[in-house]
PDB file of C-alpha atoms in Angstrom:
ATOM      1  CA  UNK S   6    -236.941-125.856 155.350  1.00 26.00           C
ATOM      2  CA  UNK S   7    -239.423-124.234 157.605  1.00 29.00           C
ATOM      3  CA  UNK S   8    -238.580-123.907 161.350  1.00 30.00           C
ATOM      4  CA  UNK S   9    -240.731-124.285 164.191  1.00 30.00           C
ATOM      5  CA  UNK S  10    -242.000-122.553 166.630  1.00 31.00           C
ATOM      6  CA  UNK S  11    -241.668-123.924 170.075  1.00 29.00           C
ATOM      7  CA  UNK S  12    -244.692-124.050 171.529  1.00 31.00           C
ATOM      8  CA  UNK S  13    -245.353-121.504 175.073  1.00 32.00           C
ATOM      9  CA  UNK S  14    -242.199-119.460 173.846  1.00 31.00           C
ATOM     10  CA  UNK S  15    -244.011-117.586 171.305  1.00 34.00           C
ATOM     11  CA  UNK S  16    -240.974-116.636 169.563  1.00 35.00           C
ATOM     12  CA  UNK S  17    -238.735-118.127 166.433  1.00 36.00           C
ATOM     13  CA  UNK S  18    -235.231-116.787 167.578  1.00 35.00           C
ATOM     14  CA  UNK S  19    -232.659-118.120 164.610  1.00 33.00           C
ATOM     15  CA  UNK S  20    -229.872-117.982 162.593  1.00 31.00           C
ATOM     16  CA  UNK S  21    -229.903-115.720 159.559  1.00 33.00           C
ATOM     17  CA  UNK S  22    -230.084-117.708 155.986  1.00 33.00           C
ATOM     18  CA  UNK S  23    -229.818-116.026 152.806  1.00 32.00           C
ATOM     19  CA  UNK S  24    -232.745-115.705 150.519  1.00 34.00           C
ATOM     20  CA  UNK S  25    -231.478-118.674 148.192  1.00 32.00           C
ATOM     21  CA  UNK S  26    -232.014-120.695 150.825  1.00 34.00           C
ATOM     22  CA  UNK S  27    -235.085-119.606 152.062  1.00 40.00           C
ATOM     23  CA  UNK S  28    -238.106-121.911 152.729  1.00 50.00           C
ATOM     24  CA  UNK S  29    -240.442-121.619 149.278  1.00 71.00           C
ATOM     25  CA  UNK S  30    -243.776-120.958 150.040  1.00 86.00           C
ATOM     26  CA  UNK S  31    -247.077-122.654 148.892  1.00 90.00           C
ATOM     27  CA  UNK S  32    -250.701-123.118 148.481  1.00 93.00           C
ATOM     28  CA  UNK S  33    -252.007-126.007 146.704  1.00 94.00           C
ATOM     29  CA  UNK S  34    -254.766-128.342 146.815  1.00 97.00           C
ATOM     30  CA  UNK S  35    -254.749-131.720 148.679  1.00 97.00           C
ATOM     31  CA  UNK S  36    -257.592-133.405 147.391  1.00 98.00           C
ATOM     32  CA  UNK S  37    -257.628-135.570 144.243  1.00 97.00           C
ATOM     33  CA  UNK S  38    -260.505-135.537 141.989  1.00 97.00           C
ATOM     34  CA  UNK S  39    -262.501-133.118 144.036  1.00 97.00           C
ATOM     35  CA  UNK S  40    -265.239-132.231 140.741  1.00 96.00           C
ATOM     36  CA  UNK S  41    -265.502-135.948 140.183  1.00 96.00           C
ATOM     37  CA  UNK S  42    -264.902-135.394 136.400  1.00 95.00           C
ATOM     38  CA  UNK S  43    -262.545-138.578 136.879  1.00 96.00           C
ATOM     39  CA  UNK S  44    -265.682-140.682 138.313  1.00 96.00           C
ATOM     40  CA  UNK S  45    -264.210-142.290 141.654  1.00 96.00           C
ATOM     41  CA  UNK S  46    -260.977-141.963 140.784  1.00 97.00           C
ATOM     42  CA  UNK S  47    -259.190-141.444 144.198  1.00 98.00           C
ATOM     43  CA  UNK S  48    -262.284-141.903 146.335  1.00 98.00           C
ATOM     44  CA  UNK S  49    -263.360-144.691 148.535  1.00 96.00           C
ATOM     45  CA  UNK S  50    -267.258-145.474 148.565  1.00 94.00           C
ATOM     46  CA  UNK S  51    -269.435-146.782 151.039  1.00 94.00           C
ATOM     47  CA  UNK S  52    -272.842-147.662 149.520  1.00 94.00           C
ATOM     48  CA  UNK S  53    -272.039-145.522 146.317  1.00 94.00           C
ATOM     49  CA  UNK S  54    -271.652-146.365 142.437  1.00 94.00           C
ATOM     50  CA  UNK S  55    -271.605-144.144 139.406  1.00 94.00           C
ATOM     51  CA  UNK S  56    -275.428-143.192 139.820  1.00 93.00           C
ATOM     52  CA  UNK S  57    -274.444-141.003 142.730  1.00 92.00           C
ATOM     53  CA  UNK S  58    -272.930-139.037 139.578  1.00 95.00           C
ATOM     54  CA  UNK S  59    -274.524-136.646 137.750  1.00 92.00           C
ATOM     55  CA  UNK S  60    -273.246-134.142 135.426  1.00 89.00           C
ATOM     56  CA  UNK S  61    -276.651-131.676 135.059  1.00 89.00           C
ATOM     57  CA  UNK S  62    -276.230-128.017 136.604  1.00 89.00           C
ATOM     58  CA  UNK S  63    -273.255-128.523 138.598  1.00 92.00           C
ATOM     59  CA  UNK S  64    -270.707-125.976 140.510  1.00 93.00           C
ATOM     60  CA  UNK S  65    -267.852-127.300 137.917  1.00 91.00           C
ATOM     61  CA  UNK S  66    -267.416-130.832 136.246  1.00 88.00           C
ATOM     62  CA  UNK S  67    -269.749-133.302 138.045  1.00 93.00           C
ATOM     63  CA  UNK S  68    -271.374-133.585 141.757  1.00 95.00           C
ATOM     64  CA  UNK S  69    -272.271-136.898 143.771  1.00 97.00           C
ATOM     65  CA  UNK S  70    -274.966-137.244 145.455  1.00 96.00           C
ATOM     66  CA  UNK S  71    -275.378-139.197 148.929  1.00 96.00           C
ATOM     67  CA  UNK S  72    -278.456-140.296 150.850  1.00 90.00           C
ATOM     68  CA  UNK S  73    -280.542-143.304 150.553  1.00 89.00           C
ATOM     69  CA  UNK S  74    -283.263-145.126 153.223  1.00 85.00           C
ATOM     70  CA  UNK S  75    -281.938-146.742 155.949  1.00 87.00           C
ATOM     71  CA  UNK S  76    -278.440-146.665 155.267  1.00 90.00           C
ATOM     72  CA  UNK S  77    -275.205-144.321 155.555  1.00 94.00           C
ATOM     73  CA  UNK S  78    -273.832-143.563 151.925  1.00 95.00           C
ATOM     74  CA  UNK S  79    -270.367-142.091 151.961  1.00 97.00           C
ATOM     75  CA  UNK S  80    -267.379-141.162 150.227  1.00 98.00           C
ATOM     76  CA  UNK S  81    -263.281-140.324 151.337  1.00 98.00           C
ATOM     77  CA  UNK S  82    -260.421-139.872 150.710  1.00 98.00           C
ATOM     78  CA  UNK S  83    -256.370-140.385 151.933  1.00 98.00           C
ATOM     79  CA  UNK S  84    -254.413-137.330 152.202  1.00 98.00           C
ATOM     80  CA  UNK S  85    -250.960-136.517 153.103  1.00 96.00           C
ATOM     81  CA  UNK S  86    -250.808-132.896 154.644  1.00 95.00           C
ATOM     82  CA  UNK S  87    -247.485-130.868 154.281  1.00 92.00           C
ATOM     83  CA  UNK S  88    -245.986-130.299 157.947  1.00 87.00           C
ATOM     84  CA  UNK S  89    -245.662-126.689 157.162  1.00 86.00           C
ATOM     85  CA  UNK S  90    -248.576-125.694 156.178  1.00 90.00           C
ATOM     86  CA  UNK S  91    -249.846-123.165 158.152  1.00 90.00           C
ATOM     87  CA  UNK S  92    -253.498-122.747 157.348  1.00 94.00           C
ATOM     88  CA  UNK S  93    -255.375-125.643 155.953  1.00 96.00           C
ATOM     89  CA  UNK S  94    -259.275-125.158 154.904  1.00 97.00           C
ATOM     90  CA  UNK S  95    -261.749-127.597 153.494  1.00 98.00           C
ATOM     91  CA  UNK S  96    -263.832-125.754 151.474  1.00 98.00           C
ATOM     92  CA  UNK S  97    -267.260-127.468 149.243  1.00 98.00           C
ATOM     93  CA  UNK S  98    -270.392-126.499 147.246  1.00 98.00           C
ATOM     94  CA  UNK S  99    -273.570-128.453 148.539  1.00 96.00           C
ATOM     95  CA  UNK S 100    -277.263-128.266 148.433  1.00 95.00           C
ATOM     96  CA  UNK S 101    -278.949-130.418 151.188  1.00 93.00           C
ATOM     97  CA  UNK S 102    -283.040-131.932 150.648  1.00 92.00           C
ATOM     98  CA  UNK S 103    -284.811-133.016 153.678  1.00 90.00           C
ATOM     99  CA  UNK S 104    -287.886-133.676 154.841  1.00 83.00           C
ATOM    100  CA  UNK S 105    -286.820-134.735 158.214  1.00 79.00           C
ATOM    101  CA  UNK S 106    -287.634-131.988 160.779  1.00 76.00           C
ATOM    102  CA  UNK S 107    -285.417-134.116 163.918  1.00 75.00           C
ATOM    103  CA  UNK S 108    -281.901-134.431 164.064  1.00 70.00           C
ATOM    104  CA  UNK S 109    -282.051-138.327 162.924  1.00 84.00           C
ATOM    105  CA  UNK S 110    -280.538-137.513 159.374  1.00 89.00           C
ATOM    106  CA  UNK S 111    -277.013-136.050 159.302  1.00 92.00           C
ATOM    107  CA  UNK S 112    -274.743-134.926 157.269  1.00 95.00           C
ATOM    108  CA  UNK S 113    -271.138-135.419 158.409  1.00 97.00           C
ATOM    109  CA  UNK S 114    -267.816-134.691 157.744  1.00 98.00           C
ATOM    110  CA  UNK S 115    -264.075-136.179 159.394  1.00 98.00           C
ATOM    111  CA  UNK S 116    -261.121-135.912 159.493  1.00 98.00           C
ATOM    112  CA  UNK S 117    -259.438-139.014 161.253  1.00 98.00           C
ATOM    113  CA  UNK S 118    -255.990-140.388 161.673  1.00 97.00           C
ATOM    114  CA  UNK S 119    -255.141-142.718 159.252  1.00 95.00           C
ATOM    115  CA  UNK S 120    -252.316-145.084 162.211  1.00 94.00           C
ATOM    116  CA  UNK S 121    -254.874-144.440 165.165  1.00 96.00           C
ATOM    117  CA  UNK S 122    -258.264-143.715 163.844  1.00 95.00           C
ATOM    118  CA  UNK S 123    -258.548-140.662 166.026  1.00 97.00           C
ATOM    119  CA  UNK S 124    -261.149-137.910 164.783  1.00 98.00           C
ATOM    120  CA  UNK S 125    -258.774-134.343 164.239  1.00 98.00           C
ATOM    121  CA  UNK S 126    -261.995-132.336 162.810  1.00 98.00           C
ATOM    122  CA  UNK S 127    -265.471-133.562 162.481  1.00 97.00           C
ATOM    123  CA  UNK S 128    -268.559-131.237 161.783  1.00 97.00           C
ATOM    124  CA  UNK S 129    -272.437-132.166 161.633  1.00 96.00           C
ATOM    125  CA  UNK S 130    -275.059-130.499 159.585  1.00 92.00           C
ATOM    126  CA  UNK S 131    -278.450-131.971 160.934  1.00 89.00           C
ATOM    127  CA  UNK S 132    -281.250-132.310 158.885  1.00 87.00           C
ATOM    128  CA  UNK S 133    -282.911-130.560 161.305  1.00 84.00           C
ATOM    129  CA  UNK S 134    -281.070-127.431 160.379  1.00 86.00           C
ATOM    130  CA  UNK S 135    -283.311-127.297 156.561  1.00 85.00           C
ATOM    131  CA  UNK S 136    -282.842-127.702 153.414  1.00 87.00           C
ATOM    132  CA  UNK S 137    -280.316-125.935 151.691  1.00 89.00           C
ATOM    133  CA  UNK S 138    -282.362-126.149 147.955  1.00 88.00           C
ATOM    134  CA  UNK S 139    -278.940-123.986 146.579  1.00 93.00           C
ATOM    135  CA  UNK S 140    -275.626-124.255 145.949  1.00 96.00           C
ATOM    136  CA  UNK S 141    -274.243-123.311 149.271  1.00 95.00           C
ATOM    137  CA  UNK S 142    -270.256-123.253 149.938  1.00 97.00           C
ATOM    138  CA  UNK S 143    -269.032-124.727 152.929  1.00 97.00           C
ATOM    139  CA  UNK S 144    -265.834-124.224 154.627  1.00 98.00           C
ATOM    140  CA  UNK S 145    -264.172-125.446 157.959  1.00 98.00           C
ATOM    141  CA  UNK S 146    -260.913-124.763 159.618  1.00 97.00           C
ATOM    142  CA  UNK S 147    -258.591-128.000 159.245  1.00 97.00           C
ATOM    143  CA  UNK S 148    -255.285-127.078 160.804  1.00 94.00           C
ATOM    144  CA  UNK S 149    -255.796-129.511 163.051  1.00 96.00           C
ATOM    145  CA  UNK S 150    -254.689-132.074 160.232  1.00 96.00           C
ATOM    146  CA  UNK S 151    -250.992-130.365 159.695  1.00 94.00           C
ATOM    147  CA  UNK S 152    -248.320-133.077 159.484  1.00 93.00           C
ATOM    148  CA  UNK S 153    -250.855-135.867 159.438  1.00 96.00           C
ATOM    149  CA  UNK S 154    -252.057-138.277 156.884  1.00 97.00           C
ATOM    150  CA  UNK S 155    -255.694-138.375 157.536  1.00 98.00           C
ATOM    151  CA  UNK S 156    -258.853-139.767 155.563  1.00 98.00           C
ATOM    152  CA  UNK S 157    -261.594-137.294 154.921  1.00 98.00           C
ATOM    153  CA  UNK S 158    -264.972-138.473 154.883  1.00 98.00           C
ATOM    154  CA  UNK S 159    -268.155-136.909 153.832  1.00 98.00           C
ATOM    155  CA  UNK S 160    -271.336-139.537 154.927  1.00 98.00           C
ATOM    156  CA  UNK S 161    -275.056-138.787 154.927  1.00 96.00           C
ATOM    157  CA  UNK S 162    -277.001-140.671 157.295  1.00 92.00           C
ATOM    158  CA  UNK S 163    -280.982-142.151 156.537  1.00 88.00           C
ATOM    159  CA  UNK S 164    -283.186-143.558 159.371  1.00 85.00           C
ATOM    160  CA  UNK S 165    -286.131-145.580 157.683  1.00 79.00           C
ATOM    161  CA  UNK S 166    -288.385-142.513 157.825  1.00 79.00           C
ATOM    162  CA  UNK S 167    -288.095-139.218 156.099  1.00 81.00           C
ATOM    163  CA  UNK S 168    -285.743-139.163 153.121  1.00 84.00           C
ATOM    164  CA  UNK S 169    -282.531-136.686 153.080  1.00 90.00           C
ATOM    165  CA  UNK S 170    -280.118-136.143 150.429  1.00 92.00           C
ATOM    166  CA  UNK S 171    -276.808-134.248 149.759  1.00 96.00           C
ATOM    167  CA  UNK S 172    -275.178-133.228 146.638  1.00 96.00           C
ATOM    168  CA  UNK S 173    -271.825-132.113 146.766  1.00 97.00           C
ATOM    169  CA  UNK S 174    -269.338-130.643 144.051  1.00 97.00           C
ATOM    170  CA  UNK S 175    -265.771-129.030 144.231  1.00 98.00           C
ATOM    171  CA  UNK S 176    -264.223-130.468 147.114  1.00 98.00           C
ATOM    172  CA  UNK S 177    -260.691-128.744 148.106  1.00 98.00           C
ATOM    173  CA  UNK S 178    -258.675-129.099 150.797  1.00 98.00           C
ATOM    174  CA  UNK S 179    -256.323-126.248 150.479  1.00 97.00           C
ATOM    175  CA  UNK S 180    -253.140-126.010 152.101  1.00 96.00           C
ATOM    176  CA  UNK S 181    -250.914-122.947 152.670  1.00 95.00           C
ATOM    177  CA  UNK S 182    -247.120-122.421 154.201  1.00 93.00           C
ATOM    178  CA  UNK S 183    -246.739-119.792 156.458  1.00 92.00           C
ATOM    179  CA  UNK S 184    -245.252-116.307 154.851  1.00 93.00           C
ATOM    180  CA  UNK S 185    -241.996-114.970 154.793  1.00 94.00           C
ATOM    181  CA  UNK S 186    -240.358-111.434 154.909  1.00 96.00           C
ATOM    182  CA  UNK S 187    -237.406-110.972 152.981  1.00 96.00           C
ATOM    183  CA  UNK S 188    -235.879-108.341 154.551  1.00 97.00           C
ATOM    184  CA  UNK S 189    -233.033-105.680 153.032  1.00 97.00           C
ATOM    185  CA  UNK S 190    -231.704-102.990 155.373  1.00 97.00           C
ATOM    186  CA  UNK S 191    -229.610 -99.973 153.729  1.00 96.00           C
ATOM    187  CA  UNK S 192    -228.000 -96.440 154.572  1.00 95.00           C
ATOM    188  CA  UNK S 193    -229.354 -93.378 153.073  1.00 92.00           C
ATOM    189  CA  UNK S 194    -226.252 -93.600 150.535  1.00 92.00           C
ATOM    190  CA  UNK S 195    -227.602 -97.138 149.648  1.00 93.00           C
ATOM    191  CA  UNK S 196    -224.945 -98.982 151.821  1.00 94.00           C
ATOM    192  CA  UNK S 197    -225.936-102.588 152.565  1.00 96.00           C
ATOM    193  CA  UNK S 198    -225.670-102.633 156.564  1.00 96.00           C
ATOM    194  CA  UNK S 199    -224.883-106.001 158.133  1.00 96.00           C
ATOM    195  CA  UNK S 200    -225.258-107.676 161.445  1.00 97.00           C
ATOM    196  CA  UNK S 201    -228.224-104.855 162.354  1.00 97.00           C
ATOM    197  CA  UNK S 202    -230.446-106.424 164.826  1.00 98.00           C
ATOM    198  CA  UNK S 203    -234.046-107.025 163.476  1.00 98.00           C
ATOM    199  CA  UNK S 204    -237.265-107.885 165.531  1.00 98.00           C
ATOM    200  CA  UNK S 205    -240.315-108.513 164.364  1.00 98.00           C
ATOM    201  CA  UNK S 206    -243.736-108.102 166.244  1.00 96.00           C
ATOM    202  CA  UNK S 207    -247.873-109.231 164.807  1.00 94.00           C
ATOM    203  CA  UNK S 208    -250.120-105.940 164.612  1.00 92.00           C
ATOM    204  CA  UNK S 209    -251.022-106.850 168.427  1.00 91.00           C
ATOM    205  CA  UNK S 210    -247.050-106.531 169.305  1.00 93.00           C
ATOM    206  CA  UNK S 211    -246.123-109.759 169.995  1.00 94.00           C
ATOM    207  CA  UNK S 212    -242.756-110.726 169.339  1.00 95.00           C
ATOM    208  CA  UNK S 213    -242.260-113.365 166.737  1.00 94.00           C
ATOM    209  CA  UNK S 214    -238.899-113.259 165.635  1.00 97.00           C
ATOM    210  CA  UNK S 215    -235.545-112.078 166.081  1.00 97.00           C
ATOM    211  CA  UNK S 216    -232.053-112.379 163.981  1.00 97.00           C
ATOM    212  CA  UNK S 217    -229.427-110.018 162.182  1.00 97.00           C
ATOM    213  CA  UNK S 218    -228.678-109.099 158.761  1.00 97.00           C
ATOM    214  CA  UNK S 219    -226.202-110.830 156.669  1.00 97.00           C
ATOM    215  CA  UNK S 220    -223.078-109.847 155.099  1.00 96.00           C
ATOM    216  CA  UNK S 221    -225.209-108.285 152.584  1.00 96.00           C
ATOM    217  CA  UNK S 222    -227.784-106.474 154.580  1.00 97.00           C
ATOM    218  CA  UNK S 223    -230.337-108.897 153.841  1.00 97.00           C
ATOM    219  CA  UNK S 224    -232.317-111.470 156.779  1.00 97.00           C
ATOM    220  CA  UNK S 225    -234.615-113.611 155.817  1.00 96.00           C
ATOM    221  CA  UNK S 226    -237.816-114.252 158.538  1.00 96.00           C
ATOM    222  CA  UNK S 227    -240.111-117.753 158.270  1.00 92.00           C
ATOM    223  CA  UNK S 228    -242.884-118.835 159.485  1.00 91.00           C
ATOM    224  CA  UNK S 229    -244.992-115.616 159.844  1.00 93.00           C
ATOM    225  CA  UNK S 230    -248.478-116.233 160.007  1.00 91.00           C
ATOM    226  CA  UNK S 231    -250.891-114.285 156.938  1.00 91.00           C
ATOM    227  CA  UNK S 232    -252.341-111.245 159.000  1.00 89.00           C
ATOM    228  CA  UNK S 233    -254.531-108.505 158.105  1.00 84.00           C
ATOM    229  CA  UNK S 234    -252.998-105.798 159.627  1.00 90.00           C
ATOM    230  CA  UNK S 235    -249.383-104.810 159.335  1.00 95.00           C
ATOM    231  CA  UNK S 236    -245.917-106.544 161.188  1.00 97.00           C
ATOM    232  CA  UNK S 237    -243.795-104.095 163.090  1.00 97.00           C
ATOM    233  CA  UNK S 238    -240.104-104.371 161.912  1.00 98.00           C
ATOM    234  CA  UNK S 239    -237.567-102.954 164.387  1.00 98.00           C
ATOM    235  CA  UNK S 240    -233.972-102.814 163.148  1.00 97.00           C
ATOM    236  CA  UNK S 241    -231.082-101.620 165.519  1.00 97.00           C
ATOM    237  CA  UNK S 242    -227.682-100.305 164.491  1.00 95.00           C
ATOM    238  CA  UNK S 243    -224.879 -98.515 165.367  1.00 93.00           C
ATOM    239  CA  UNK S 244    -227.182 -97.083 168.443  1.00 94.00           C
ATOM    240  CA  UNK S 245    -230.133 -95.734 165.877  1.00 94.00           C
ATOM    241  CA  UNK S 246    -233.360 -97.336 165.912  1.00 96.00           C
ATOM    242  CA  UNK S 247    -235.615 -97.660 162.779  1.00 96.00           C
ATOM    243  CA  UNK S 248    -239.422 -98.874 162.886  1.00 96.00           C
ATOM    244  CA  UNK S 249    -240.716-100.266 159.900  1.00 96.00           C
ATOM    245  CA  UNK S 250    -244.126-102.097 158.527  1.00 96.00           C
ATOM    246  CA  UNK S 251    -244.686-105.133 156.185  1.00 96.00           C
ATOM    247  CA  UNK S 252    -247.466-106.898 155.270  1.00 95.00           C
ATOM    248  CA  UNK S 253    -247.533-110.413 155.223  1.00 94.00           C
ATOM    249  CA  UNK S 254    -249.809-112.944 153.767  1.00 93.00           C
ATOM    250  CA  UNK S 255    -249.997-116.499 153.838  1.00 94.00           C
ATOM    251  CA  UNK S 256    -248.167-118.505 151.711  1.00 93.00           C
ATOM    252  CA  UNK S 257    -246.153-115.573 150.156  1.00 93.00           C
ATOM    253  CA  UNK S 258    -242.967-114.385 150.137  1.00 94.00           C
ATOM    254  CA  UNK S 259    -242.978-109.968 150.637  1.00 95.00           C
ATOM    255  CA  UNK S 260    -239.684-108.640 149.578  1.00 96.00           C
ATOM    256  CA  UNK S 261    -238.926-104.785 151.401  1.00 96.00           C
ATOM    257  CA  UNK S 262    -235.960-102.962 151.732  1.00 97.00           C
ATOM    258  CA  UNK S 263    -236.104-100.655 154.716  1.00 97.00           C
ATOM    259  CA  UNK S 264    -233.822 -97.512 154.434  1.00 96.00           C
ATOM    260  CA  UNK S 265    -231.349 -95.666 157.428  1.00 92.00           C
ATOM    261  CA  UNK S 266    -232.137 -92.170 156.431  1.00 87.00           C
ATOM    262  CA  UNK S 267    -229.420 -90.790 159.294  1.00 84.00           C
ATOM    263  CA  UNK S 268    -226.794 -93.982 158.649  1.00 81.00           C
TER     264      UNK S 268
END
């Protein structure tokens, strides 16, 4: 169980829970099929069969192609996204082939809503922009989509002129939870010390959680975003205060025992 964090207060404030029941962490990928080794399997096709397939000099397994005169030729697929994940990227290999120096030809990819319709993410690459005659990886930030199930659809888009195409290979939509610290506070002598008051600030000191150790010195803290510096870790007891540092990544769980020396 991951909590939340109510939004303008900037701060999870909650009840200690021992490590066995701690939230487990994750990072896994969404999409179904993404190398297209599988064909179609899992996709949806708009204007597509199996020669948009090809299995010569790919990223990994095989790549589809899309673009043909005149028409839109796309492909997507449903996902369900975890309501927990905490940072959720698309990520692709493509090469692009234009001759189309306007913005007429596009290449397009959405996110939309699979009850409402409504577009979370969307992202054009014009024509216009060149070709891209190598693999090239692609990536966009999709935590927009957290807690939805959405349909992701990559479409390439001819006018009746100049001729684009797309290939595109490894398609993942990667989701990770939020890290965790799991937090042990001792005496010099080794003493487990319980109900010390912990706080926990980003590298840019803003307060993100609060709570107290257990009966056996130990808190567990959710929901901690990946960061590249260092969390501060204050613990307060019996009057002393002790500043620690942990490092916390996305969708991992960092284990630290922080010691009293004068307790």
């Amino acid at each position: 169980m991951f909590w939340k964090v109510s939004p303008g207060l900037g701060i999870l404030v909650g009840i200690v829970v021992s490590q066995a029941a701690a939230a487990d962490v994750f990072s896994e990928d969404l999409v179904d099929n993404g190398k297209f080794e599988e064909g179609f399997t899992f996709w949806n096709g708009s204007n597509v069969n199996d020669s948009n397939l090809d299995d010569q000099y790919p990223i990994d397994g095989d790549f589809v192609t899309l673009g043909q005169y005149s028409q839109t030729q796309a492909i997507s697929q449903t996902i369900v996204v975890p309501d927990n994940a905490g940072l959720i990227t698309l990520s692709f290999w493509y090469r692009l082939y234009t001759s189309d120096t306007t913005a007429n030809d596009t290449f397009t990819i959405t996110f939309t809503k699979n009850d409402t319709g409504e577009v979370l993410v969307s992202d054009t690459i014009p024509a216009s922009d060149g070709a891209v005659t190598d693999w090239e990886k692609y990536t966009l930030d999709a935590g927009a989509v957290s807690g939805e199930t959405v349909t992701l659809t990559l479409a390439v888009k001819n006018d009746a002129a100049l001729f684009t195409f797309t290939d595109v290979d490894t398609i993942r939509l990667k989701a990770q939870s939020y890290g965790e610290l799991l937090g042990t506070v001792v005496g010099a002598s080794g003493t487990k010390l319980r109900n010390a008051d912990i706080t926990i600030r980003t590298p840019k000191n803003q307060k993100v959680w609060t709570g107290k150790t257990n009966s056996q010195g130990k808190f567990t803290a959710p929901l901690l975003p990946g960061k590249a510096g260092k969390y501060k870790v204050i613990i307060k007891k019996s009057g002393e205060t002790l500043t620690g540092r942990a490092k916390i990544t996305w969708a991992e769980q960092t284990k630290k025992t922080f010691i009293f020396s004068n307790l």
